[in-house]
JSON list of C-alpha atoms in Angstrom, two decimals:
[
{"chain": "A", "resi": 764, "resn": "MET", "atom": "CA", "xyz": [0.08, 0.08, -0.05]},
{"chain": "A", "resi": 765, "resn": "ASN", "atom": "CA", "xyz": [1.26, 3.42, -0.97]},
{"chain": "A", "resi": 766, "resn": "THR", "atom": "CA", "xyz": [2.15, 5.78, 1.83]},
{"chain": "A", "resi": 767, "resn": "ILE", "atom": "CA", "xyz": [2.04, 9.62, 1.69]},
{"chain": "A", "resi": 768, "resn": "ILE", "atom": "CA", "xyz": [5.14, 11.53, 2.78]},
{"chain": "A", "resi": 769, "resn": "SER", "atom": "CA", "xyz": [4.05, 14.17, 5.12]},
{"chain": "A", "resi": 770, "resn": "LEU", "atom": "CA", "xyz": [6.15, 17.07, 6.31]},
{"chain": "A", "resi": 771, "resn": "LEU", "atom": "CA", "xyz": [4.36, 18.75, 9.16]},
{"chain": "A", "resi": 772, "resn": "ILE", "atom": "CA", "xyz": [6.30, 21.75, 10.12]},
{"chain": "A", "resi": 773, "resn": "LEU", "atom": "CA", "xyz": [5.12, 23.78, 13.09]},
{"chain": "A", "resi": 774, "resn": "LEU", "atom": "CA", "xyz": [4.56, 27.25, 12.05]},
{"chain": "A", "resi": 775, "resn": "ASN", "atom": "CA", "xyz": [4.40, 29.07, 15.32]},
{"chain": "A", "resi": 776, "resn": "LEU", "atom": "CA", "xyz": [1.30, 30.60, 13.93]},
{"chain": "A", "resi": 777, "resn": "LEU", "atom": "CA", "xyz": [-0.45, 32.31, 16.88]},
{"chain": "A", "resi": 778, "resn": "LEU", "atom": "CA", "xyz": [-4.05, 33.39, 16.99]},
{"chain": "A", "resi": 779, "resn": "CYS", "atom": "CA", "xyz": [-4.30, 36.11, 19.65]},
{"chain": "A", "resi": 780, "resn": "SER", "atom": "CA", "xyz": [-6.62, 38.71, 20.73]},
{"chain": "A", "resi": 781, "resn": "CYS", "atom": "CA", "xyz": [-5.65, 42.28, 19.54]},
{"chain": "A", "resi": 782, "resn": "GLN", "atom": "CA", "xyz": [-8.58, 44.29, 20.61]},
{"chain": "A", "resi": 783, "resn": "ARG", "atom": "CA", "xyz": [-8.19, 47.48, 22.70]},
{"chain": "A", "resi": 784, "resn": "SER", "atom": "CA", "xyz": [-8.69, 45.72, 26.02]},
{"chain": "A", "resi": 785, "resn": "ASP", "atom": "CA", "xyz": [-5.62, 44.19, 27.62]},
{"chain": "A", "resi": 786, "resn": "LYS", "atom": "CA", "xyz": [-6.86, 40.57, 27.77]},
{"chain": "A", "resi": 787, "resn": "PRO", "atom": "CA", "xyz": [-4.21, 37.92, 27.30]},
{"chain": "A", "resi": 788, "resn": "SER", "atom": "CA", "xyz": [-3.63, 35.98, 23.99]},
{"chain": "A", "resi": 789, "resn": "SER", "atom": "CA", "xyz": [-5.88, 32.91, 23.57]},
{"chain": "A", "resi": 790, "resn": "PRO", "atom": "CA", "xyz": [-5.16, 30.14, 21.18]},
{"chain": "A", "resi": 791, "resn": "ILE", "atom": "CA", "xyz": [-7.57, 28.25, 19.02]},
{"chain": "A", "resi": 792, "resn": "VAL", "atom": "CA", "xyz": [-9.68, 25.98, 21.28]},
{"chain": "A", "resi": 793, "resn": "THR", "atom": "CA", "xyz": [-11.95, 24.17, 19.04]},
{"chain": "A", "resi": 794, "resn": "TYR", "atom": "CA", "xyz": [-11.95, 23.22, 15.35]},
{"chain": "A", "resi": 795, "resn": "GLN", "atom": "CA", "xyz": [-15.25, 22.23, 13.66]},
{"chain": "A", "resi": 796, "resn": "LYS", "atom": "CA", "xyz": [-16.48, 22.60, 10.10]},
{"chain": "A", "resi": 797, "resn": "ALA", "atom": "CA", "xyz": [-18.53, 25.83, 9.67]},
{"chain": "A", "resi": 798, "resn": "ASP", "atom": "CA", "xyz": [-21.20, 26.48, 7.04]},
{"chain": "A", "resi": 799, "resn": "THR", "atom": "CA", "xyz": [-20.56, 30.10, 6.51]},
{"chain": "A", "resi": 800, "resn": "GLN", "atom": "CA", "xyz": [-18.15, 32.84, 6.80]},
{"chain": "A", "resi": 801, "resn": "LYS", "atom": "CA", "xyz": [-18.47, 36.49, 7.64]},
{"chain": "A", "resi": 802, "resn": "GLU", "atom": "CA", "xyz": [-19.49, 38.73, 4.87]},
{"chain": "A", "resi": 803, "resn": "GLU", "atom": "CA", "xyz": [-16.64, 41.22, 5.51]},
{"chain": "A", "resi": 804, "resn": "ALA", "atom": "CA", "xyz": [-14.06, 38.49, 5.13]},
{"chain": "A", "resi": 805, "resn": "ALA", "atom": "CA", "xyz": [-15.65, 37.32, 1.99]},
{"chain": "A", "resi": 806, "resn": "ASP", "atom": "CA", "xyz": [-15.46, 40.83, 0.53]},
{"chain": "A", "resi": 807, "resn": "SER", "atom": "CA", "xyz": [-11.78, 40.75, 0.78]},
{"chain": "A", "resi": 808, "resn": "LEU", "atom": "CA", "xyz": [-11.37, 37.53, -1.38]},
{"chain": "A", "resi": 809, "resn": "MET", "atom": "CA", "xyz": [-9.82, 37.49, -4.74]},
{"chain": "A", "resi": 810, "resn": "ASN", "atom": "CA", "xyz": [-11.38, 35.53, -7.43]},
{"chain": "A", "resi": 811, "resn": "VAL", "atom": "CA", "xyz": [-9.52, 32.04, -7.80]},
{"chain": "A", "resi": 812, "resn": "PRO", "atom": "CA", "xyz": [-10.70, 29.51, -10.36]},
{"chain": "A", "resi": 813, "resn": "ASP", "atom": "CA", "xyz": [-11.89, 26.28, -8.44]},
{"chain": "A", "resi": 814, "resn": "GLU", "atom": "CA", "xyz": [-9.59, 24.10, -10.49]},
{"chain": "A", "resi": 815, "resn": "TYR", "atom": "CA", "xyz": [-6.52, 25.69, -8.63]},
{"chain": "A", "resi": 816, "resn": "ILE", "atom": "CA", "xyz": [-7.88, 25.12, -5.08]},
{"chain": "A", "resi": 817, "resn": "PHE", "atom": "CA", "xyz": [-6.65, 21.79, -3.45]},
{"chain": "A", "resi": 818, "resn": "THR", "atom": "CA", "xyz": [-8.28, 22.38, -0.03]},
{"chain": "A", "resi": 819, "resn": "ASP", "atom": "CA", "xyz": [-10.74, 24.91, 1.20]},
{"chain": "A", "resi": 820, "resn": "THR", "atom": "CA", "xyz": [-11.47, 24.38, 4.99]},
{"chain": "A", "resi": 821, "resn": "VAL", "atom": "CA", "xyz": [-13.26, 26.73, 7.48]},
{"chain": "A", "resi": 822, "resn": "TYR", "atom": "CA", "xyz": [-12.72, 26.23, 11.18]},
{"chain": "A", "resi": 823, "resn": "LEU", "atom": "CA", "xyz": [-14.98, 27.44, 13.88]},
{"chain": "A", "resi": 824, "resn": "ILE", "atom": "CA", "xyz": [-12.94, 29.22, 16.54]},
{"chain": "A", "resi": 825, "resn": "SER", "atom": "CA", "xyz": [-15.97, 30.38, 18.65]},
{"chain": "A", "resi": 826, "resn": "ASP", "atom": "CA", "xyz": [-19.48, 31.50, 18.05]},
{"chain": "A", "resi": 827, "resn": "ASN", "atom": "CA", "xyz": [-19.53, 33.25, 14.73]},
{"chain": "A", "resi": 828, "resn": "ASN", "atom": "CA", "xyz": [-15.72, 33.37, 14.65]},
{"chain": "A", "resi": 829, "resn": "GLU", "atom": "CA", "xyz": [-14.37, 31.37, 11.66]},
{"chain": "A", "resi": 830, "resn": "LEU", "atom": "CA", "xyz": [-10.89, 30.86, 10.21]},
{"chain": "A", "resi": 831, "resn": "SER", "atom": "CA", "xyz": [-10.75, 29.85, 6.57]},
{"chain": "A", "resi": 832, "resn": "ILE", "atom": "CA", "xyz": [-7.66, 28.45, 4.88]},
{"chain": "A", "resi": 833, "resn": "GLN", "atom": "CA", "xyz": [-7.42, 27.68, 1.18]},
{"chain": "A", "resi": 834, "resn": "ASN", "atom": "CA", "xyz": [-4.45, 25.87, -0.30]},
{"chain": "A", "resi": 835, "resn": "SER", "atom": "CA", "xyz": [-3.56, 25.44, -4.02]},
{"chain": "A", "resi": 836, "resn": "TYR", "atom": "CA", "xyz": [-2.57, 22.71, -6.24]},
{"chain": "A", "resi": 837, "resn": "PRO", "atom": "CA", "xyz": [1.14, 22.87, -7.43]},
{"chain": "A", "resi": 838, "resn": "LYS", "atom": "CA", "xyz": [2.25, 24.74, -10.51]},
{"chain": "A", "resi": 839, "resn": "GLY", "atom": "CA", "xyz": [5.54, 24.56, -12.17]},
{"chain": "A", "resi": 840, "resn": "GLY", "atom": "CA", "xyz": [7.72, 21.58, -12.92]},
{"chain": "A", "resi": 841, "resn": "SER", "atom": "CA", "xyz": [10.28, 24.01, -14.19]},
{"chain": "A", "resi": 842, "resn": "ILE", "atom": "CA", "xyz": [11.41, 27.44, -13.23]},
{"chain": "A", "resi": 843, "resn": "THR", "atom": "CA", "xyz": [10.49, 29.01, -16.44]},
{"chain": "A", "resi": 844, "resn": "TYR", "atom": "CA", "xyz": [7.72, 28.49, -19.01]},
{"chain": "A", "resi": 845, "resn": "ASP", "atom": "CA", "xyz": [10.14, 27.11, -21.65]},
{"chain": "A", "resi": 846, "resn": "GLY", "atom": "CA", "xyz": [11.11, 24.13, -19.33]},
{"chain": "A", "resi": 847, "resn": "GLU", "atom": "CA", "xyz": [14.26, 25.29, -17.68]},
{"chain": "A", "resi": 848, "resn": "GLN", "atom": "CA", "xyz": [15.09, 23.14, -14.65]},
{"chain": "A", "resi": 849, "resn": "TYR", "atom": "CA", "xyz": [16.68, 24.65, -11.47]},
{"chain": "A", "resi": 850, "resn": "ILE", "atom": "CA", "xyz": [20.46, 23.74, -10.95]},
{"chain": "A", "resi": 851, "resn": "SER", "atom": "CA", "xyz": [21.77, 24.74, -7.42]},
{"chain": "A", "resi": 852, "resn": "PRO", "atom": "CA", "xyz": [24.99, 26.70, -7.01]},
{"chain": "A", "resi": 853, "resn": "SER", "atom": "CA", "xyz": [26.70, 23.29, -6.35]},
{"chain": "A", "resi": 854, "resn": "GLY", "atom": "CA", "xyz": [25.41, 21.87, -9.75]},
{"chain": "A", "resi": 855, "resn": "VAL", "atom": "CA", "xyz": [22.56, 19.66, -8.36]},
{"chain": "A", "resi": 856, "resn": "GLN", "atom": "CA", "xyz": [19.40, 19.60, -10.34]},
{"chain": "A", "resi": 857, "resn": "TYR", "atom": "CA", "xyz": [16.12, 19.83, -8.59]},
{"chain": "A", "resi": 858, "resn": "ALA", "atom": "CA", "xyz": [12.43, 19.45, -9.52]},
{"chain": "A", "resi": 859, "resn": "PHE", "atom": "CA", "xyz": [10.47, 22.70, -8.79]},
{"chain": "A", "resi": 860, "resn": "ALA", "atom": "CA", "xyz": [6.90, 23.34, -7.76]},
{"chain": "A", "resi": 861, "resn": "THR", "atom": "CA", "xyz": [5.02, 26.51, -6.55]},
{"chain": "A", "resi": 862, "resn": "PHE", "atom": "CA", "xyz": [1.98, 26.62, -4.23]},
{"chain": "A", "resi": 863, "resn": "TRP", "atom": "CA", "xyz": [-0.11, 29.38, -2.52]},
{"chain": "A", "resi": 864, "resn": "THR", "atom": "CA", "xyz": [-1.91, 29.52, 0.83]},
{"chain": "A", "resi": 865, "resn": "ARG", "atom": "CA", "xyz": [-4.73, 31.98, 1.74]},
{"chain": "A", "resi": 866, "resn": "ILE", "atom": "CA", "xyz": [-5.80, 32.68, 5.29]},
{"chain": "A", "resi": 867, "resn": "ILE", "atom": "CA", "xyz": [-9.23, 34.40, 5.70]},
{"chain": "A", "resi": 868, "resn": "ASN", "atom": "CA", "xyz": [-9.72, 35.92, 9.12]},
{"chain": "A", "resi": 869, "resn": "ALA", "atom": "CA", "xyz": [-13.57, 36.08, 9.76]},
{"chain": "A", "resi": 870, "resn": "THR", "atom": "CA", "xyz": [-12.95, 36.40, 13.59]},
{"chain": "A", "resi": 871, "resn": "THR", "atom": "CA", "xyz": [-13.43, 39.58, 15.55]},
{"chain": "A", "resi": 872, "resn": "ASP", "atom": "CA", "xyz": [-9.78, 39.68, 16.42]},
{"chain": "A", "resi": 873, "resn": "ASP", "atom": "CA", "xyz": [-6.47, 40.13, 14.63]},
{"chain": "A", "resi": 874, "resn": "ILE", "atom": "CA", "xyz": [-4.39, 37.22, 13.87]},
{"chain": "A", "resi": 875, "resn": "ASP", "atom": "CA", "xyz": [-0.51, 37.37, 14.09]},
{"chain": "A", "resi": 876, "resn": "VAL", "atom": "CA", "xyz": [1.18, 34.91, 11.80]},
{"chain": "A", "resi": 877, "resn": "GLN", "atom": "CA", "xyz": [4.85, 33.96, 11.98]},
{"chain": "A", "resi": 878, "resn": "ILE", "atom": "CA", "xyz": [6.19, 31.21, 9.66]},
{"chain": "A", "resi": 879, "resn": "ASP", "atom": "CA", "xyz": [9.73, 29.99, 9.60]},
{"chain": "A", "resi": 880, "resn": "PHE", "atom": "CA", "xyz": [11.23, 27.39, 7.14]},
{"chain": "A", "resi": 881, "resn": "PRO", "atom": "CA", "xyz": [14.78, 26.31, 8.01]},
{"chain": "A", "resi": 882, "resn": "SER", "atom": "CA", "xyz": [17.65, 26.24, 5.48]},
{"chain": "A", "resi": 883, "resn": "ARG", "atom": "CA", "xyz": [18.35, 22.51, 5.70]},
{"chain": "A", "resi": 884, "resn": "PRO", "atom": "CA", "xyz": [16.65, 20.02, 3.38]},
{"chain": "A", "resi": 885, "resn": "PHE", "atom": "CA", "xyz": [14.27, 17.46, 4.50]},
{"chain": "A", "resi": 886, "resn": "GLU", "atom": "CA", "xyz": [15.28, 13.74, 4.08]},
{"chain": "A", "resi": 887, "resn": "LEU", "atom": "CA", "xyz": [12.63, 11.65, 2.51]},
{"chain": "A", "resi": 888, "resn": "GLY", "atom": "CA", "xyz": [14.06, 8.33, 3.83]},
{"chain": "A", "resi": 889, "resn": "THR", "atom": "CA", "xyz": [14.29, 6.61, 0.55]},
{"chain": "A", "resi": 890, "resn": "SER", "atom": "CA", "xyz": [17.16, 4.53, -0.73]},
{"chain": "A", "resi": 891, "resn": "ASN", "atom": "CA", "xyz": [18.20, 7.05, -3.36]},
{"chain": "A", "resi": 892, "resn": "GLU", "atom": "CA", "xyz": [18.74, 9.90, -0.79]},
{"chain": "A", "resi": 893, "resn": "SER", "atom": "CA", "xyz": [15.82, 11.96, -1.94]},
{"chain": "A", "resi": 894, "resn": "ASN", "atom": "CA", "xyz": [15.05, 15.25, -0.12]},
{"chain": "A", "resi": 895, "resn": "LEU", "atom": "CA", "xyz": [13.16, 18.53, -0.45]},
{"chain": "A", "resi": 896, "resn": "LYS", "atom": "CA", "xyz": [13.55, 22.13, 0.47]},
{"chain": "A", "resi": 897, "resn": "LEU", "atom": "CA", "xyz": [10.86, 24.88, 1.21]},
{"chain": "A", "resi": 898, "resn": "PHE", "atom": "CA", "xyz": [11.04, 28.56, 0.72]},
{"chain": "A", "resi": 899, "resn": "LEU", "atom": "CA", "xyz": [8.58, 31.41, 1.38]},
{"chain": "A", "resi": 900, "resn": "SER", "atom": "CA", "xyz": [7.90, 34.11, -1.13]},
{"chain": "A", "resi": 901, "resn": "LEU", "atom": "CA", "xyz": [6.77, 37.45, 0.35]},
{"chain": "A", "resi": 902, "resn": "ASP", "atom": "CA", "xyz": [6.01, 39.10, -2.87]},
{"chain": "A", "resi": 903, "resn": "ASP", "atom": "CA", "xyz": [2.48, 40.47, -3.37]},
{"chain": "A", "resi": 904, "resn": "ILE", "atom": "CA", "xyz": [0.05, 38.17, -5.30]},
{"chain": "A", "resi": 905, "resn": "SER", "atom": "CA", "xyz": [-2.50, 39.53, -7.67]},
{"chain": "A", "resi": 906, "resn": "ASN", "atom": "CA", "xyz": [-5.66, 37.95, -9.51]},
{"chain": "A", "resi": 907, "resn": "GLU", "atom": "CA", "xyz": [-3.52, 37.59, -12.47]},
{"chain": "A", "resi": 908, "resn": "ASP", "atom": "CA", "xyz": [-1.04, 35.52, -10.67]},
{"chain": "A", "resi": 909, "resn": "PHE", "atom": "CA", "xyz": [-3.42, 32.90, -9.76]},
{"chain": "A", "resi": 910, "resn": "VAL", "atom": "CA", "xyz": [-3.72, 31.80, -13.47]},
{"chain": "A", "resi": 911, "resn": "SER", "atom": "CA", "xyz": [-0.01, 32.54, -14.43]},
{"chain": "A", "resi": 912, "resn": "TYR", "atom": "CA", "xyz": [2.84, 30.04, -14.64]},
{"chain": "A", "resi": 913, "resn": "ASN", "atom": "CA", "xyz": [4.43, 29.35, -11.28]},
{"chain": "A", "resi": 914, "resn": "TYR", "atom": "CA", "xyz": [1.54, 31.61, -9.82]},
{"chain": "A", "resi": 915, "resn": "GLY", "atom": "CA", "xyz": [3.23, 34.60, -11.02]},
{"chain": "A", "resi": 916, "resn": "ILE", "atom": "CA", "xyz": [6.65, 34.34, -9.30]},
{"chain": "A", "resi": 917, "resn": "GLU", "atom": "CA", "xyz": [9.31, 35.97, -11.29]},
{"chain": "A", "resi": 918, "resn": "GLU", "atom": "CA", "xyz": [13.08, 35.52, -11.31]},
{"chain": "A", "resi": 919, "resn": "VAL", "atom": "CA", "xyz": [12.75, 32.21, -9.78]},
{"chain": "A", "resi": 920, "resn": "LYS", "atom": "CA", "xyz": [16.40, 31.18, -10.39]},
{"chain": "A", "resi": 921, "resn": "SER", "atom": "CA", "xyz": [17.69, 34.38, -8.75]},
{"chain": "A", "resi": 922, "resn": "PHE", "atom": "CA", "xyz": [15.48, 33.95, -5.66]},
{"chain": "A", "resi": 923, "resn": "LEU", "atom": "CA", "xyz": [16.48, 30.39, -5.24]},
{"chain": "A", "resi": 924, "resn": "ASP", "atom": "CA", "xyz": [20.18, 31.01, -5.74]},
{"chain": "A", "resi": 925, "resn": "GLU", "atom": "CA", "xyz": [19.93, 33.76, -3.02]},
{"chain": "A", "resi": 926, "resn": "HIS", "atom": "CA", "xyz": [18.06, 31.83, -0.49]},
{"chain": "A", "resi": 927, "resn": "PHE", "atom": "CA", "xyz": [19.32, 28.24, -1.28]},
{"chain": "A", "resi": 928, "resn": "ASP", "atom": "CA", "xyz": [21.26, 28.02, 2.07]},
{"chain": "A", "resi": 929, "resn": "LYS", "atom": "CA", "xyz": [19.25, 30.53, 4.04]},
{"chain": "A", "resi": 930, "resn": "PRO", "atom": "CA", "xyz": [16.00, 30.14, 6.18]},
{"chain": "A", "resi": 931, "resn": "THR", "atom": "CA", "xyz": [12.97, 32.11, 4.91]},
{"chain": "A", "resi": 932, "resn": "SER", "atom": "CA", "xyz": [10.13, 33.49, 7.13]},
{"chain": "A", "resi": 933, "resn": "LEU", "atom": "CA", "xyz": [7.31, 35.82, 7.29]},
{"chain": "A", "resi": 934, "resn": "GLU", "atom": "CA", "xyz": [5.49, 37.81, 9.93]},
{"chain": "A", "resi": 935, "resn": "ARG", "atom": "CA", "xyz": [2.04, 39.36, 9.24]},
{"chain": "A", "resi": 936, "resn": "THR", "atom": "CA", "xyz": [-0.98, 40.53, 11.23]},
{"chain": "A", "resi": 937, "resn": "ILE", "atom": "CA", "xyz": [-4.27, 39.76, 9.45]},
{"chain": "A", "resi": 938, "resn": "GLY", "atom": "CA", "xyz": [-7.00, 42.18, 10.57]},
{"chain": "A", "resi": 939, "resn": "SER", "atom": "CA", "xyz": [-10.50, 41.12, 11.46]},
{"chain": "A", "resi": 940, "resn": "GLY", "atom": "CA", "xyz": [-12.45, 40.64, 7.99]},
{"chain": "A", "resi": 941, "resn": "GLU", "atom": "CA", "xyz": [-9.15, 40.52, 6.09]},
{"chain": "A", "resi": 942, "resn": "ALA", "atom": "CA", "xyz": [-7.39, 37.88, 3.99]},
{"chain": "A", "resi": 943, "resn": "PHE", "atom": "CA", "xyz": [-3.62, 37.22, 3.45]},
{"chain": "A", "resi": 944, "resn": "THR", "atom": "CA", "xyz": [-2.02, 35.03, 0.70]},
{"chain": "A", "resi": 945, "resn": "PHE", "atom": "CA", "xyz": [1.53, 33.69, 0.56]},
{"chain": "A", "resi": 946, "resn": "ARG", "atom": "CA", "xyz": [3.35, 31.53, -1.81]},
{"chain": "A", "resi": 947, "resn": "THR", "atom": "CA", "xyz": [5.64, 28.51, -1.14]},
{"chain": "A", "resi": 948, "resn": "LEU", "atom": "CA", "xyz": [8.50, 27.30, -3.36]},
{"chain": "A", "resi": 949, "resn": "MET", "atom": "CA", "xyz": [9.48, 23.58, -3.28]},
{"chain": "A", "resi": 950, "resn": "LEU", "atom": "CA", "xyz": [12.63, 22.02, -4.59]},
{"chain": "A", "resi": 951, "resn": "SER", "atom": "CA", "xyz": [12.90, 18.19, -4.53]},
{"chain": "A", "resi": 952, "resn": "GLN", "atom": "CA", "xyz": [15.85, 15.89, -5.34]},
{"chain": "A", "resi": 953, "resn": "ASN", "atom": "CA", "xyz": [15.47, 12.22, -6.40]},
{"chain": "A", "resi": 954, "resn": "ALA", "atom": "CA", "xyz": [11.89, 12.25, -5.47]},
{"chain": "A", "resi": 955, "resn": "GLY", "atom": "CA", "xyz": [9.58, 11.65, -8.38]},
{"chain": "A", "resi": 956, "resn": "GLY", "atom": "CA", "xyz": [5.93, 11.81, -7.55]},
{"chain": "A", "resi": 957, "resn": "ARG", "atom": "CA", "xyz": [3.06, 14.30, -6.94]},
{"chain": "A", "resi": 958, "resn": "PRO", "atom": "CA", "xyz": [3.92, 17.36, -5.07]},
{"chain": "A", "resi": 959, "resn": "ARG", "atom": "CA", "xyz": [1.42, 18.52, -2.50]},
{"chain": "A", "resi": 960, "resn": "ALA", "atom": "CA", "xyz": [1.45, 21.28, 0.20]},
{"chain": "A", "resi": 961, "resn": "ALA", "atom": "CA", "xyz": [-1.03, 22.82, 2.62]},
{"chain": "A", "resi": 962, "resn": "LEU", "atom": "CA", "xyz": [-1.43, 24.76, 5.74]},
{"chain": "A", "resi": 963, "resn": "ILE", "atom": "CA", "xyz": [-3.51, 22.49, 8.10]},
{"chain": "A", "resi": 964, "resn": "LYS", "atom": "CA", "xyz": [-4.78, 22.15, 11.70]},
{"chain": "A", "resi": 965, "resn": "LYS", "atom": "CA", "xyz": [-3.54, 19.39, 14.01]},
{"chain": "A", "resi": 966, "resn": "GLU", "atom": "CA", "xyz": [-5.27, 19.54, 17.45]},
{"chain": "A", "resi": 967, "resn": "GLN", "atom": "CA", "xyz": [-4.67, 23.13, 18.63]},
{"chain": "A", "resi": 968, "resn": "SER", "atom": "CA", "xyz": [-1.89, 24.18, 16.33]},
{"chain": "A", "resi": 969, "resn": "LEU", "atom": "CA", "xyz": [-1.45, 25.00, 12.68]},
{"chain": "A", "resi": 970, "resn": "TYR", "atom": "CA", "xyz": [1.13, 23.28, 10.50]},
{"chain": "A", "resi": 971, "resn": "TYR", "atom": "CA", "xyz": [2.50, 23.35, 7.14]},
{"chain": "A", "resi": 972, "resn": "LYS", "atom": "CA", "xyz": [2.26, 20.06, 5.42]},
{"chain": "A", "resi": 973, "resn": "ALA", "atom": "CA", "xyz": [4.42, 19.24, 2.26]},
{"chain": "A", "resi": 974, "resn": "ALA", "atom": "CA", "xyz": [4.24, 16.13, 0.34]},
{"chain": "A", "resi": 975, "resn": "ILE", "atom": "CA", "xyz": [5.71, 14.07, -2.49]},
{"chain": "A", "resi": 976, "resn": "GLU", "atom": "CA", "xyz": [3.52, 11.12, -3.18]},
{"chain": "A", "resi": 977, "resn": "PRO", "atom": "CA", "xyz": [4.10, 8.15, -2.57]},
{"chain": "A", "resi": 978, "resn": "HIS", "atom": "CA", "xyz": [6.91, 7.75, -0.03]},
{"chain": "A", "resi": 979, "resn": "ALA", "atom": "CA", "xyz": [7.36, 6.94, 3.59]},
{"chain": "A", "resi": 980, "resn": "SER", "atom": "CA", "xyz": [6.14, 9.58, 6.08]},
{"chain": "A", "resi": 981, "resn": "ILE", "atom": "CA", "xyz": [8.24, 12.04, 7.94]},
{"chain": "A", "resi": 982, "resn": "LEU", "atom": "CA", "xyz": [6.88, 14.28, 10.84]},
{"chain": "A", "resi": 983, "resn": "PHE", "atom": "CA", "xyz": [8.49, 17.51, 11.75]},
{"chain": "A", "resi": 984, "resn": "LYS", "atom": "CA", "xyz": [7.35, 19.38, 14.84]}
]
């Protein structure tokens, strides 16, 4: 039976109360499927064709307080439209894929998001020493980018060369009724298969899950 490789990376994504009162930060307590999301959050959405959305999940934080997370299917396979493959500064060739994640804050509080990807590769535990690396892109994303090659990320080679041996991270506050979208770049070596990635919930925390199917599973916390 095929198994799915799962990279679950703790994102230190904190959901905290940022109202004018001085009440302490409070984490997500309960996750349940919700049927609706607040109109003000929906108004902030960009139009994304359904065929690009891998998962679309709404979590009920408390009464009428919902957090929605959308994750895309991969785009890419090469760093340019004409099929150029990425070769690292040391001469190693990698397969390439791009993803986006959108967080929709339909709660009454601001959400502080901190995401950190380390510089090291993640070993996949196969006999051919396969691995993958993850990077965060902080560039703005527009409606046109959702239907563009590699979701609109430009100068991919320059970006990967600059960040290849460096950690990447982001910090962002998402206001009540606002949405925020970020992109993830994935490099994989000796790991043929279907790339997948998603921001997910696990118990009371949020994690980033990256996958090349099918391989043995790896859990990072």
